Short mmCIF file of C-alpha atoms in Angstrom, two decimals:
data_model
loop_
_atom_site.label_atom_id
_atom_site.label_comp_id
_atom_site.label_asym_id
_atom_site.label_seq_id
_atom_site.Cartn_x
_atom_site.Cartn_y
_atom_site.Cartn_z
CA MET A 1 -54.73 -38.81 56.87
CA ALA A 2 -55.94 -35.37 55.82
CA ILE A 3 -53.36 -32.60 55.79
CA SER A 4 -54.21 -29.70 58.04
CA ASP A 5 -54.57 -26.19 56.73
CA ASN A 6 -51.98 -25.20 59.30
CA SER A 7 -49.37 -27.42 57.71
CA CYS A 8 -47.51 -24.66 55.91
CA GLN A 9 -43.91 -25.69 56.43
CA SER A 10 -41.78 -26.04 53.32
CA LEU A 11 -44.73 -25.71 50.95
CA LEU A 12 -43.96 -22.81 48.63
CA PRO A 13 -41.84 -24.68 46.12
CA THR A 14 -44.69 -27.17 45.57
CA PHE A 15 -46.82 -24.60 43.80
CA LEU A 16 -43.84 -23.49 41.75
CA TYR A 17 -44.12 -26.91 40.14
CA SER A 18 -47.89 -27.16 40.19
CA THR A 19 -49.37 -28.80 37.09
CA PRO A 20 -52.62 -30.41 38.31
CA SER A 21 -53.77 -32.45 35.32
CA LEU A 22 -50.24 -33.41 34.35
CA THR A 23 -49.50 -34.49 37.91
CA LYS A 24 -52.76 -36.41 37.94
CA ARG A 25 -51.70 -38.32 34.82
CA LEU A 26 -48.14 -38.90 36.00
CA PHE A 27 -49.10 -40.19 39.44
CA ASN A 28 -52.31 -41.98 38.46
CA LEU A 29 -54.55 -39.93 40.72
CA GLU A 30 -58.05 -41.21 39.92
CA PRO A 31 -61.11 -38.98 40.45
CA SER A 32 -62.36 -41.25 43.23
CA LEU A 33 -59.01 -41.01 44.98
CA MET A 34 -58.98 -37.24 44.68
CA LYS A 35 -62.34 -37.08 46.43
CA ALA A 36 -61.37 -39.39 49.25
CA GLU A 37 -61.27 -37.60 52.58
CA HIS A 38 -58.83 -40.03 54.15
CA ARG A 39 -56.20 -39.52 51.46
CA SER A 40 -56.22 -35.95 50.22
CA PRO A 41 -54.06 -35.36 47.14
CA PHE A 42 -53.74 -31.67 48.00
CA ILE A 43 -51.38 -29.62 50.12
CA SER A 44 -52.65 -26.39 51.66
CA LEU A 45 -50.65 -23.29 52.43
CA GLY A 46 -53.05 -22.44 55.24
CA ASP A 47 -53.97 -18.94 56.36
CA VAL A 48 -52.00 -16.24 54.55
CA GLY A 49 -51.92 -12.70 55.89
CA GLY A 50 -54.50 -13.47 58.55
CA ARG A 51 -57.16 -14.37 56.00
CA ALA A 52 -58.81 -17.76 55.66
CA SER A 53 -57.32 -18.40 52.23
CA ARG A 54 -55.06 -21.07 50.89
CA VAL A 55 -53.22 -22.16 47.79
CA VAL A 56 -54.19 -25.72 46.97
CA VAL A 57 -51.80 -27.77 44.88
CA PRO A 58 -51.56 -31.45 43.96
CA SER A 59 -49.40 -33.71 46.07
CA PRO A 60 -47.68 -36.70 44.43
CA LYS A 61 -49.04 -40.16 45.11
CA GLU A 62 -46.85 -42.41 47.22
CA GLY A 63 -44.69 -44.79 45.22
CA LYS A 64 -43.42 -42.09 42.82
CA ILE A 65 -40.71 -39.49 43.34
CA GLU A 66 -41.77 -37.22 46.18
CA LEU A 67 -41.04 -33.54 45.69
CA PHE A 68 -38.00 -32.34 47.69
CA SER A 69 -37.06 -35.85 48.75
CA PRO A 70 -33.51 -37.20 48.27
CA ALA A 71 -34.76 -38.97 45.14
CA PHE A 72 -36.11 -35.65 43.81
CA TYR A 73 -32.78 -33.87 44.27
CA ALA A 74 -30.93 -36.86 42.79
CA ALA A 75 -33.19 -36.73 39.71
CA CYS A 76 -32.59 -32.99 39.31
CA THR A 77 -28.84 -33.55 39.67
CA VAL A 78 -28.83 -36.20 36.94
CA GLY A 79 -31.02 -34.01 34.74
CA GLY A 80 -28.63 -31.09 35.17
CA MET A 81 -25.63 -33.27 34.40
CA LEU A 82 -27.24 -34.52 31.19
CA CYS A 83 -28.55 -31.19 29.94
CA CYS A 84 -25.31 -29.24 30.51
CA GLY A 85 -22.82 -31.95 29.53
CA ILE A 86 -24.58 -32.85 26.29
CA THR A 87 -25.32 -29.31 25.12
CA HIS A 88 -21.94 -27.76 25.90
CA THR A 89 -20.14 -30.63 24.17
CA ALA A 90 -22.44 -30.34 21.14
CA VAL A 91 -21.60 -26.65 20.65
CA THR A 92 -17.84 -27.16 20.99
CA PRO A 93 -17.23 -25.89 17.41
CA LEU A 94 -19.07 -22.65 18.17
CA ASP A 95 -17.19 -22.31 21.44
CA ILE A 96 -13.82 -22.70 19.70
CA VAL A 97 -14.65 -20.07 17.11
CA LYS A 98 -15.96 -17.74 19.83
CA CYS A 99 -12.80 -18.16 21.93
CA ASN A 100 -10.58 -17.56 18.92
CA MET A 101 -12.56 -14.50 17.87
CA GLN A 102 -11.88 -13.13 21.32
CA ASN A 103 -8.17 -13.75 20.81
CA ILE A 104 -7.14 -13.98 17.13
CA THR A 105 -10.29 -12.96 15.23
CA SER A 106 -10.63 -16.21 13.30
CA GLY A 107 -13.77 -17.97 12.11
CA PHE A 108 -14.88 -21.40 11.00
CA GLY A 109 -13.20 -21.16 7.59
CA VAL A 110 -9.83 -20.17 8.98
CA LEU A 111 -10.04 -22.76 11.76
CA VAL A 112 -10.85 -25.63 9.37
CA LYS A 113 -8.16 -24.48 6.95
CA GLU A 114 -5.51 -24.34 9.65
CA GLN A 115 -6.46 -27.37 11.78
CA GLY A 116 -8.83 -29.48 9.71
CA ALA A 117 -12.28 -30.70 10.73
CA LYS A 118 -10.86 -32.21 13.92
CA GLY A 119 -9.95 -28.70 15.04
CA LEU A 120 -13.64 -27.93 15.47
CA PHE A 121 -13.90 -30.41 18.35
CA LYS A 122 -10.70 -29.63 20.21
CA GLY A 123 -11.32 -29.63 23.94
CA TRP A 124 -14.48 -31.72 23.80
CA ALA A 125 -13.35 -33.98 26.67
CA PRO A 126 -12.73 -31.25 29.31
CA THR A 127 -15.94 -29.62 28.09
CA LEU A 128 -17.95 -32.81 28.67
CA VAL A 129 -16.43 -33.56 32.07
CA GLY A 130 -16.45 -29.97 33.33
CA TYR A 131 -19.93 -28.96 32.28
CA SER A 132 -21.47 -32.29 33.30
CA ALA A 133 -20.14 -31.72 36.81
CA GLN A 134 -21.18 -28.08 36.76
CA GLY A 135 -24.69 -28.90 35.54
CA ALA A 136 -25.16 -31.55 38.21
CA PHE A 137 -24.29 -29.12 41.00
CA LYS A 138 -26.05 -26.16 39.40
CA TYR A 139 -29.48 -27.73 38.89
CA GLY A 140 -29.38 -29.97 41.94
CA PHE A 141 -28.37 -27.21 44.31
CA TYR A 142 -30.72 -24.69 42.65
CA GLU A 143 -33.67 -26.88 43.55
CA PHE A 144 -32.26 -27.34 47.06
CA PHE A 145 -31.55 -23.66 47.73
CA LYS A 146 -34.83 -22.52 46.20
CA LYS A 147 -36.69 -24.60 48.76
CA TYR A 148 -34.26 -23.76 51.56
CA TYR A 149 -34.66 -20.00 51.11
CA SER A 150 -38.43 -20.40 50.68
CA ASP A 151 -38.57 -22.20 54.02
CA ILE A 152 -36.63 -19.40 55.68
CA ALA A 153 -38.86 -16.70 54.19
CA GLY A 154 -42.11 -18.51 54.91
CA PRO A 155 -44.99 -19.00 52.45
CA GLU A 156 -46.26 -15.41 52.39
CA TYR A 157 -42.92 -13.68 51.82
CA ALA A 158 -41.58 -16.41 49.56
CA ALA A 159 -44.58 -15.96 47.27
CA LYS A 160 -44.26 -12.17 47.38
CA TYR A 161 -40.53 -12.14 46.73
CA LYS A 162 -40.23 -15.27 44.61
CA THR A 163 -37.87 -13.60 42.11
CA LEU A 164 -35.42 -12.92 44.92
CA ILE A 165 -35.72 -16.59 45.87
CA TYR A 166 -34.82 -17.58 42.30
CA LEU A 167 -31.87 -15.18 42.27
CA ALA A 168 -30.49 -16.24 45.65
CA GLY A 169 -30.96 -19.94 44.95
CA SER A 170 -29.25 -19.82 41.55
CA ALA A 171 -26.35 -17.68 42.82
CA SER A 172 -25.70 -20.07 45.70
CA ALA A 173 -25.81 -23.09 43.40
CA GLU A 174 -23.45 -21.56 40.86
CA LEU A 175 -20.94 -20.59 43.52
CA ILE A 176 -20.53 -24.30 44.26
CA ALA A 177 -20.84 -25.52 40.66
CA ASP A 178 -17.98 -23.36 39.41
CA VAL A 179 -15.53 -24.99 41.80
CA ALA A 180 -16.18 -28.22 39.89
CA LEU A 181 -16.03 -26.51 36.49
CA CYS A 182 -12.96 -24.31 36.88
CA PRO A 183 -10.17 -26.91 36.39
CA MET A 184 -11.76 -28.28 33.22
CA GLU A 185 -12.45 -24.77 31.93
CA ALA A 186 -8.77 -23.91 32.32
CA VAL A 187 -7.75 -26.98 30.30
CA LYS A 188 -10.45 -26.40 27.68
CA VAL A 189 -9.54 -22.78 26.98
CA ARG A 190 -5.83 -23.51 26.60
CA VAL A 191 -6.41 -26.51 24.36
CA GLN A 192 -8.74 -24.48 22.16
CA THR A 193 -6.78 -21.24 21.95
CA GLN A 194 -3.09 -22.16 22.29
CA PRO A 195 -1.88 -24.12 19.24
CA GLY A 196 0.39 -26.97 20.23
CA PHE A 197 -0.40 -26.72 23.96
CA ALA A 198 -2.05 -30.13 24.20
CA ARG A 199 -4.31 -32.51 22.28
CA GLY A 200 -6.96 -32.62 24.98
CA LEU A 201 -7.74 -33.46 28.60
CA SER A 202 -5.39 -36.42 28.99
CA ASP A 203 -2.22 -34.42 28.29
CA GLY A 204 -3.48 -30.89 28.97
CA LEU A 205 -4.38 -31.44 32.63
CA PRO A 206 -1.01 -32.99 33.63
CA LYS A 207 0.81 -30.24 31.74
CA ILE A 208 -0.89 -27.47 33.72
CA LEU A 209 -0.40 -29.33 37.01
CA LYS A 210 3.30 -29.81 36.30
CA ALA A 211 3.89 -26.19 35.29
CA GLU A 212 1.66 -24.33 37.74
CA GLY A 213 0.29 -26.81 40.25
CA VAL A 214 -3.32 -26.94 41.40
CA ALA A 215 -3.35 -23.14 41.66
CA GLY A 216 -2.98 -22.99 37.88
CA LEU A 217 -6.30 -24.76 37.49
CA TYR A 218 -8.09 -22.26 39.72
CA LYS A 219 -6.50 -18.95 38.77
CA GLY A 220 -9.56 -18.19 36.67
CA LEU A 221 -12.06 -19.01 39.44
CA VAL A 222 -12.92 -15.44 40.46
CA PRO A 223 -13.46 -14.27 36.85
CA LEU A 224 -15.42 -17.50 36.29
CA TRP A 225 -17.67 -16.60 39.21
CA GLY A 226 -17.97 -13.14 37.69
CA ARG A 227 -19.15 -14.69 34.44
CA GLN A 228 -21.21 -17.63 35.65
CA ILE A 229 -23.02 -16.28 38.72
CA PRO A 230 -24.71 -13.34 36.91
CA TYR A 231 -25.31 -15.69 33.97
CA THR A 232 -27.00 -18.32 36.13
CA MET A 233 -29.01 -15.78 38.12
CA MET A 234 -30.34 -14.40 34.86
CA LYS A 235 -30.81 -17.91 33.44
CA PHE A 236 -33.01 -19.23 36.23
CA ALA A 237 -34.85 -16.09 37.35
CA SER A 238 -35.67 -14.95 33.81
CA PHE A 239 -36.67 -18.47 32.76
CA GLU A 240 -39.09 -18.86 35.67
CA THR A 241 -40.57 -15.42 34.96
CA ILE A 242 -40.75 -15.83 31.17
CA VAL A 243 -42.44 -19.23 31.41
CA GLU A 244 -45.01 -17.83 33.84
CA LEU A 245 -45.70 -14.91 31.47
CA ILE A 246 -46.00 -17.21 28.45
CA TYR A 247 -48.68 -19.29 30.16
CA LYS A 248 -50.40 -16.18 31.47
CA TYR A 249 -50.53 -14.07 28.30
CA SER A 250 -49.60 -16.14 25.22
CA ILE A 251 -51.35 -19.48 25.71
CA PRO A 252 -55.13 -19.40 26.19
CA THR A 253 -55.15 -22.85 27.76
CA PRO A 254 -54.04 -23.15 31.42
CA LYS A 255 -50.74 -24.94 31.87
CA GLN A 256 -52.35 -27.88 33.62
CA GLU A 257 -54.47 -28.51 30.52
CA CYS A 258 -51.60 -28.23 28.02
CA SER A 259 -50.04 -31.31 26.49
CA THR A 260 -46.61 -32.45 27.62
CA ALA A 261 -45.21 -31.58 24.19
CA LEU A 262 -46.50 -28.01 24.46
CA GLN A 263 -45.12 -27.62 27.97
CA LEU A 264 -41.70 -28.81 26.80
CA GLY A 265 -41.93 -26.39 23.89
CA VAL A 266 -42.55 -23.58 26.35
CA SER A 267 -39.52 -24.74 28.33
CA PHE A 268 -37.36 -24.51 25.21
CA GLY A 269 -38.75 -21.14 24.12
CA GLY A 270 -38.48 -19.62 27.58
CA GLY A 271 -34.97 -21.02 27.90
CA TYR A 272 -33.90 -19.54 24.57
CA ILE A 273 -35.07 -16.05 25.51
CA ALA A 274 -33.43 -16.39 28.91
CA GLY A 275 -30.21 -17.50 27.19
CA VAL A 276 -30.04 -14.33 25.10
CA LEU A 277 -30.28 -12.25 28.27
CA CYS A 278 -27.64 -14.45 29.92
CA ALA A 279 -25.19 -13.95 27.07
CA VAL A 280 -25.37 -10.16 27.28
CA VAL A 281 -25.01 -10.04 31.06
CA SER A 282 -22.09 -12.46 31.32
CA HIS A 283 -20.14 -11.63 28.16
CA PRO A 284 -17.57 -9.18 29.61
CA ALA A 285 -16.54 -11.74 32.23
CA ASP A 286 -16.42 -14.44 29.55
CA ASN A 287 -13.88 -12.36 27.67
CA LEU A 288 -11.89 -11.95 30.87
CA VAL A 289 -11.83 -15.69 31.57
CA SER A 290 -10.62 -16.46 28.05
CA PHE A 291 -7.92 -13.76 28.23
CA LEU A 292 -6.62 -14.79 31.67
CA ASN A 293 -6.50 -18.51 30.85
CA ASN A 294 -4.75 -17.81 27.55
CA ALA A 295 -2.18 -15.26 28.77
CA LYS A 296 0.15 -16.63 31.43
CA GLY A 297 0.55 -14.27 34.38
CA ALA A 298 -1.98 -11.77 33.02
CA THR A 299 -4.24 -9.74 35.33
CA VAL A 300 -7.69 -8.24 34.96
CA GLY A 301 -6.04 -4.85 34.43
CA ASP A 302 -4.01 -6.30 31.56
CA ALA A 303 -7.19 -7.62 29.97
CA VAL A 304 -8.96 -4.25 30.21
CA LYS A 305 -5.91 -2.47 28.78
CA LYS A 306 -5.53 -4.95 25.94
CA LEU A 307 -9.18 -5.42 24.95
CA GLY A 308 -10.65 -2.10 26.06
CA VAL A 309 -14.06 -1.62 27.63
CA MET A 310 -15.90 -1.93 24.32
CA GLY A 311 -13.89 -5.01 23.45
CA LEU A 312 -14.91 -6.66 26.72
CA LEU A 313 -18.55 -5.80 26.09
CA THR A 314 -18.86 -6.67 22.40
CA ARG A 315 -16.02 -8.85 21.13
CA GLY A 316 -17.55 -12.14 20.02
CA LEU A 317 -20.98 -11.16 21.37
CA PRO A 318 -23.22 -11.94 18.34
CA LEU A 319 -21.93 -15.49 18.08
CA ARG A 320 -22.21 -15.95 21.84
CA ILE A 321 -25.83 -14.74 21.81
CA PHE A 322 -26.67 -17.36 19.18
CA MET A 323 -24.71 -20.05 20.99
CA ILE A 324 -26.02 -19.36 24.51
CA GLY A 325 -29.60 -18.86 23.34
CA THR A 326 -29.61 -22.23 21.60
CA LEU A 327 -27.67 -23.84 24.42
CA THR A 328 -29.92 -22.58 27.21
CA GLY A 329 -33.15 -23.36 25.40
CA THR A 330 -31.97 -26.90 24.70
CA GLN A 331 -30.80 -27.33 28.29
CA TRP A 332 -34.20 -26.47 29.70
CA GLY A 333 -35.83 -28.74 27.13
CA ILE A 334 -33.62 -31.70 28.11
CA TYR A 335 -33.89 -30.96 31.83
CA ASP A 336 -37.68 -30.80 31.83
CA SER A 337 -37.91 -33.82 29.50
CA PHE A 338 -35.89 -35.81 32.00
CA LYS A 339 -38.10 -34.60 34.85
CA VAL A 340 -41.21 -35.74 32.97
CA PHE A 341 -39.51 -39.05 32.18
CA VAL A 342 -38.95 -39.80 35.88
CA GLY A 343 -42.45 -38.65 36.86
CA LEU A 344 -41.98 -34.99 37.78
CA PRO A 345 -43.76 -31.89 36.41
CA THR A 346 -42.00 -29.39 34.15
CA THR A 347 -40.41 -26.32 35.72
CA GLY A 348 -42.18 -22.98 36.06
CA GLY A 349 -45.68 -21.81 35.24
CA ALA A 350 -48.39 -19.54 36.59
CA THR A 351 -48.84 -19.28 40.32
CA PRO A 352 -52.20 -20.74 41.44
CA THR A 353 -54.90 -18.39 42.62
CA PRO A 354 -55.51 -18.57 46.38
CA ALA A 355 -58.81 -20.27 47.22
CA THR A 356 -61.01 -18.92 49.96
CA SER A 357 -61.81 -21.42 52.70
CA LYS A 358 -65.27 -21.92 54.02
CA ALA A 359 -65.77 -21.18 57.68
#
């Protein structure tokens, strides 16, 4: 059954993922099928602004994962869990050095000398559990809220204010994701920065619960929101924008004609640049989280007094820029690789040009 031009409900996010030739390959859309009137592979945004124009984008063939279906959100959730859990655990040594630079100004050499090679992977278990859970909620809910807010705005305004959609969707997702992350973050920071506190998750979590109760696991939640929400807003909005600009100005070939390898390379490159911006925006709050989790009973005022404004802004920043840039680029590479693996297009890209309808 042909889809009417007036069917413009919940359609904006489809063109955010539009990759015609890639979608055609992934969903086996043959030329004869694409020409069939009874089974149109396109979705139309209908009349926009009172003009007979539409944005035409490919629609997945039945039998594969349908965009914005429960299976789609489940795939994005699993992809987020994999990309965040794997990458954060892999950079545990950098994270330990960064945390210690924020507290005792030590580096790799001092850490290995004092604690041995095993010291570089202290806290890997709470890191894996915490960031896997956070990534699942962050990416899954980002996709959900991006569509949800697009539906509320309607196609015309969602296209016009798409950056605000990215920002609102990522902020909403991170608000939820940090509730899952916060307990593990509290354990991780103490294991990594307080010598003798605990060996890892198995003894660190019960120790905090016994001494401070559940509240002890969540005392860093507000500073964590202060760090992670701006970070995630920058991460998703800048990534979407950077990827669109890369395809528009740096690659002569349209995205839909690029190879999968090139598209995944763009995902990594755009993610790396976005990660650098994320690190700068969220670094002061990152220092606060480390200070509050490491100093029992400390307040934000104590942190500002102890570290100073410049200390909050710059202490440990170069290493964090390198770490977050690499981390974020790799995350987007893994996430989009997983999406391609399950039959979905990569994230981001140029917005299609509206096509004028014939009367």
